[in-house]
Amino acid sequence: MTLAADVAAAEALLYARRCSLPALARLSSLSILEDISVPRKAMAEVVNRIEAIGKKHGLRIGTFGHAGDGNLHPTIVLDKDNPSEVAAAEVALAEIFALPLEFGGSITGEHGVGSAKLPYLEGLIGSTNMQLQRDIKKVFDPAGILNPGRIGS
């Protein structure tokens, strides 16, 4: 990580941050942008581990984020027409989502759980809390017609 020594350096870092996603998106036909959060003191280690996951699976993963709040955006760029890359990305994502739990963080940063992270939610909140979510949904949606296939279904 780099700390800005002055306003000009801070502006240069912010510019690089804003350019990160568009630059990664140009590298291949598909970019999978995720967000996780970890304690700030663990950010460098988690970024290194994400890089190692990418190497292990033969994937290019660029990670950028918000150092002030521990939010990281691992972004996998791959060929959407290459089934082996798509499969490798799915395995890599599971490994990436395990990292914040190891470091006391969350599988979400600023974007919430969503559909893609739903299979990993129980690892974050535990089976008791998952069942509580389902029970609450049943109270308000006994027929199961609201948002089927999502949390609480």
GROMACS .gro file of C-alpha atoms in nm, residues 3-153:
model
  151
    3LEU     CA    1   0.037   0.649   0.162
    4ALA     CA    2   0.018   0.995   0.009
    5ALA     CA    3   0.275   1.240   0.140
    6ASP     CA    4   0.091   1.548   0.013
    7VAL     CA    5  -0.221   1.666  -0.170
    8ALA     CA    6  -0.074   1.608  -0.515
    9ALA     CA    7   0.021   1.251  -0.427
   10ALA     CA    8  -0.326   1.192  -0.279
   11GLU     CA    9  -0.489   1.317  -0.600
   12ALA     CA   10  -0.266   1.089  -0.807
   13LEU     CA   11  -0.363   0.790  -0.592
   14LEU     CA   12  -0.732   0.874  -0.622
   15TYR     CA   13  -0.696   0.902  -0.999
   16ALA     CA   14  -0.528   0.560  -1.012
   17ARG     CA   15  -0.808   0.416  -0.797
   18ARG     CA   16  -1.075   0.558  -1.028
   19CYS     CA   17  -0.898   0.413  -1.332
   20SER     CA   18  -0.855   0.066  -1.182
   21LEU     CA   19  -1.184  -0.093  -1.287
   22PRO     CA   20  -1.191   0.050  -1.642
   23ALA     CA   21  -0.831  -0.064  -1.691
   24LEU     CA   22  -0.907  -0.415  -1.568
   25ALA     CA   23  -1.224  -0.434  -1.780
   26ARG     CA   24  -1.019  -0.378  -2.096
   27LEU     CA   25  -0.804  -0.684  -2.032
   28SER     CA   26  -1.060  -0.952  -2.120
   29SER     CA   27  -1.419  -1.025  -2.216
   30LEU     CA   28  -1.546  -1.058  -1.858
   31SER     CA   29  -1.468  -0.880  -1.533
   32ILE     CA   30  -1.606  -1.018  -1.208
   33LEU     CA   31  -1.596  -0.738  -0.953
   34GLU     CA   32  -1.647  -0.840  -0.591
   35ASP     CA   33  -1.613  -0.663  -0.263
   36ILE     CA   34  -1.501  -0.786   0.075
   37SER     CA   35  -1.397  -0.606   0.389
   38VAL     CA   36  -1.121  -0.684   0.633
   39PRO     CA   37  -0.961  -0.503   0.926
   40ARG     CA   38  -0.725  -0.237   0.787
   41LYS     CA   39  -0.425  -0.400   0.950
   42ALA     CA   40  -0.494  -0.716   0.744
   43MET     CA   41  -0.536  -0.548   0.405
   44ALA     CA   42  -0.183  -0.604   0.275
   45GLU     CA   43  -0.186  -0.971   0.376
   46VAL     CA   44  -0.529  -1.027   0.219
   47VAL     CA   45  -0.422  -0.859  -0.106
   48ASN     CA   46  -0.116  -1.085  -0.116
   49ARG     CA   47  -0.334  -1.390  -0.053
   50ILE     CA   48  -0.575  -1.288  -0.331
   51GLU     CA   49  -0.280  -1.255  -0.567
   52ALA     CA   50  -0.164  -1.604  -0.466
   53ILE     CA   51  -0.515  -1.741  -0.531
   54GLY     CA   52  -0.503  -1.592  -0.879
   55LYS     CA   53  -0.165  -1.748  -0.952
   56LYS     CA   54  -0.277  -2.084  -0.815
   57HIS     CA   55  -0.575  -2.092  -1.052
   58GLY     CA   56  -0.406  -1.928  -1.351
   59LEU     CA   57  -0.627  -1.620  -1.326
   60ARG     CA   58  -0.556  -1.250  -1.343
   61ILE     CA   59  -0.702  -1.081  -1.035
   62GLY     CA   60  -0.658  -0.710  -0.979
   63THR     CA   61  -0.744  -0.583  -0.632
   64PHE     CA   62  -0.815  -0.223  -0.544
   65GLY     CA   63  -1.022  -0.070  -0.269
   66HIS     CA   64  -1.068   0.179   0.011
   67ALA     CA   65  -0.780   0.167   0.257
   68GLY     CA   66  -0.966   0.386   0.506
   69ASP     CA   67  -1.236   0.128   0.574
   70GLY     CA   68  -1.076  -0.204   0.477
   71ASN     CA   69  -1.295  -0.251   0.170
   72LEU     CA   70  -1.127  -0.447  -0.110
   73HIS     CA   71  -1.248  -0.511  -0.464
   74PRO     CA   72  -1.087  -0.827  -0.601
   75THR     CA   73  -1.164  -0.823  -0.973
   76ILE     CA   74  -1.115  -1.135  -1.182
   77VAL     CA   75  -1.069  -1.078  -1.554
   78LEU     CA   76  -1.124  -1.379  -1.776
   79ASP     CA   77  -1.242  -1.505  -2.111
   80LYS     CA   78  -1.614  -1.568  -2.070
   81ASP     CA   79  -1.600  -1.823  -2.354
   82ASN     CA   80  -1.331  -2.032  -2.183
   83PRO     CA   81  -1.508  -2.291  -1.962
   84SER     CA   82  -1.191  -2.376  -1.770
   85GLU     CA   83  -1.134  -2.010  -1.679
   86VAL     CA   84  -1.496  -1.971  -1.572
   87ALA     CA   85  -1.469  -2.283  -1.353
   88ALA     CA   86  -1.138  -2.163  -1.207
   89ALA     CA   87  -1.296  -1.827  -1.127
   90GLU     CA   88  -1.577  -1.995  -0.931
   91VAL     CA   89  -1.326  -2.188  -0.720
   92ALA     CA   90  -1.111  -1.877  -0.673
   93LEU     CA   91  -1.411  -1.674  -0.557
   94ALA     CA   92  -1.494  -1.933  -0.292
   95GLU     CA   93  -1.135  -1.905  -0.165
   96ILE     CA   94  -1.148  -1.526  -0.175
   97PHE     CA   95  -1.475  -1.520   0.022
   98ALA     CA   96  -1.312  -1.740   0.288
   99LEU     CA   97  -1.034  -1.484   0.347
  100PRO     CA   98  -1.230  -1.211   0.525
  101LEU     CA   99  -1.380  -1.466   0.763
  102GLU     CA  100  -1.029  -1.579   0.852
  103PHE     CA  101  -0.927  -1.222   0.930
  104GLY     CA  102  -1.243  -1.113   1.114
  105GLY     CA  103  -1.395  -0.931   0.818
  106SER     CA  104  -1.699  -0.974   0.599
  107ILE     CA  105  -1.785  -1.118   0.257
  108THR     CA  106  -1.948  -0.783   0.188
  109GLY     CA  107  -1.804  -0.438   0.182
  110GLU     CA  108  -2.034  -0.171   0.052
  111HIS     CA  109  -2.254  -0.371  -0.186
  112GLY     CA  110  -2.425  -0.626   0.038
  113VAL     CA  111  -2.474  -0.998  -0.012
  114GLY     CA  112  -2.673  -1.016  -0.333
  115SER     CA  113  -2.739  -1.336  -0.526
  116ALA     CA  114  -2.376  -1.419  -0.600
  117LYS     CA  115  -2.271  -1.429  -0.235
  118LEU     CA  116  -2.581  -1.598  -0.099
  119PRO     CA  117  -2.413  -1.943  -0.085
  120TYR     CA  118  -2.141  -1.791   0.139
  121LEU     CA  119  -2.372  -1.604   0.377
  122GLU     CA  120  -2.411  -1.888   0.628
  123GLY     CA  121  -2.033  -1.894   0.673
  124LEU     CA  122  -2.052  -1.529   0.772
  125ILE     CA  123  -2.355  -1.525   1.001
  126GLY     CA  124  -2.381  -1.889   1.111
  127SER     CA  125  -2.653  -2.150   1.075
  128THR     CA  126  -2.861  -2.019   1.367
  129ASN     CA  127  -2.883  -1.672   1.216
  130MET     CA  128  -2.959  -1.815   0.872
  131GLN     CA  129  -3.250  -2.009   1.020
  132LEU     CA  130  -3.367  -1.693   1.195
  133GLN     CA  131  -3.366  -1.514   0.858
  134ARG     CA  132  -3.580  -1.792   0.709
  135ASP     CA  133  -3.819  -1.787   1.005
  136ILE     CA  134  -3.865  -1.409   0.980
  137LYS     CA  135  -3.936  -1.436   0.608
  138LYS     CA  136  -4.202  -1.702   0.672
  139VAL     CA  137  -4.384  -1.463   0.908
  140PHE     CA  138  -4.414  -1.195   0.640
  141ASP     CA  139  -4.431  -1.425   0.335
  142PRO     CA  140  -4.595  -1.755   0.433
  143ALA     CA  141  -4.669  -1.843   0.068
  144GLY     CA  142  -4.306  -1.783  -0.035
  145ILE     CA  143  -4.399  -1.554  -0.323
  146LEU     CA  144  -4.183  -1.253  -0.234
  147ASN     CA  145  -3.833  -1.263  -0.379
  148PRO     CA  146  -3.825  -1.642  -0.436
  149GLY     CA  147  -3.486  -1.809  -0.439
  150ARG     CA  148  -3.325  -1.542  -0.225
  151ILE     CA  149  -3.247  -1.505   0.144
  152GLY     CA  150  -3.501  -1.684   0.355
  153SER     CA  151  -3.629  -1.913   0.082
   0.00000   0.00000   0.00000
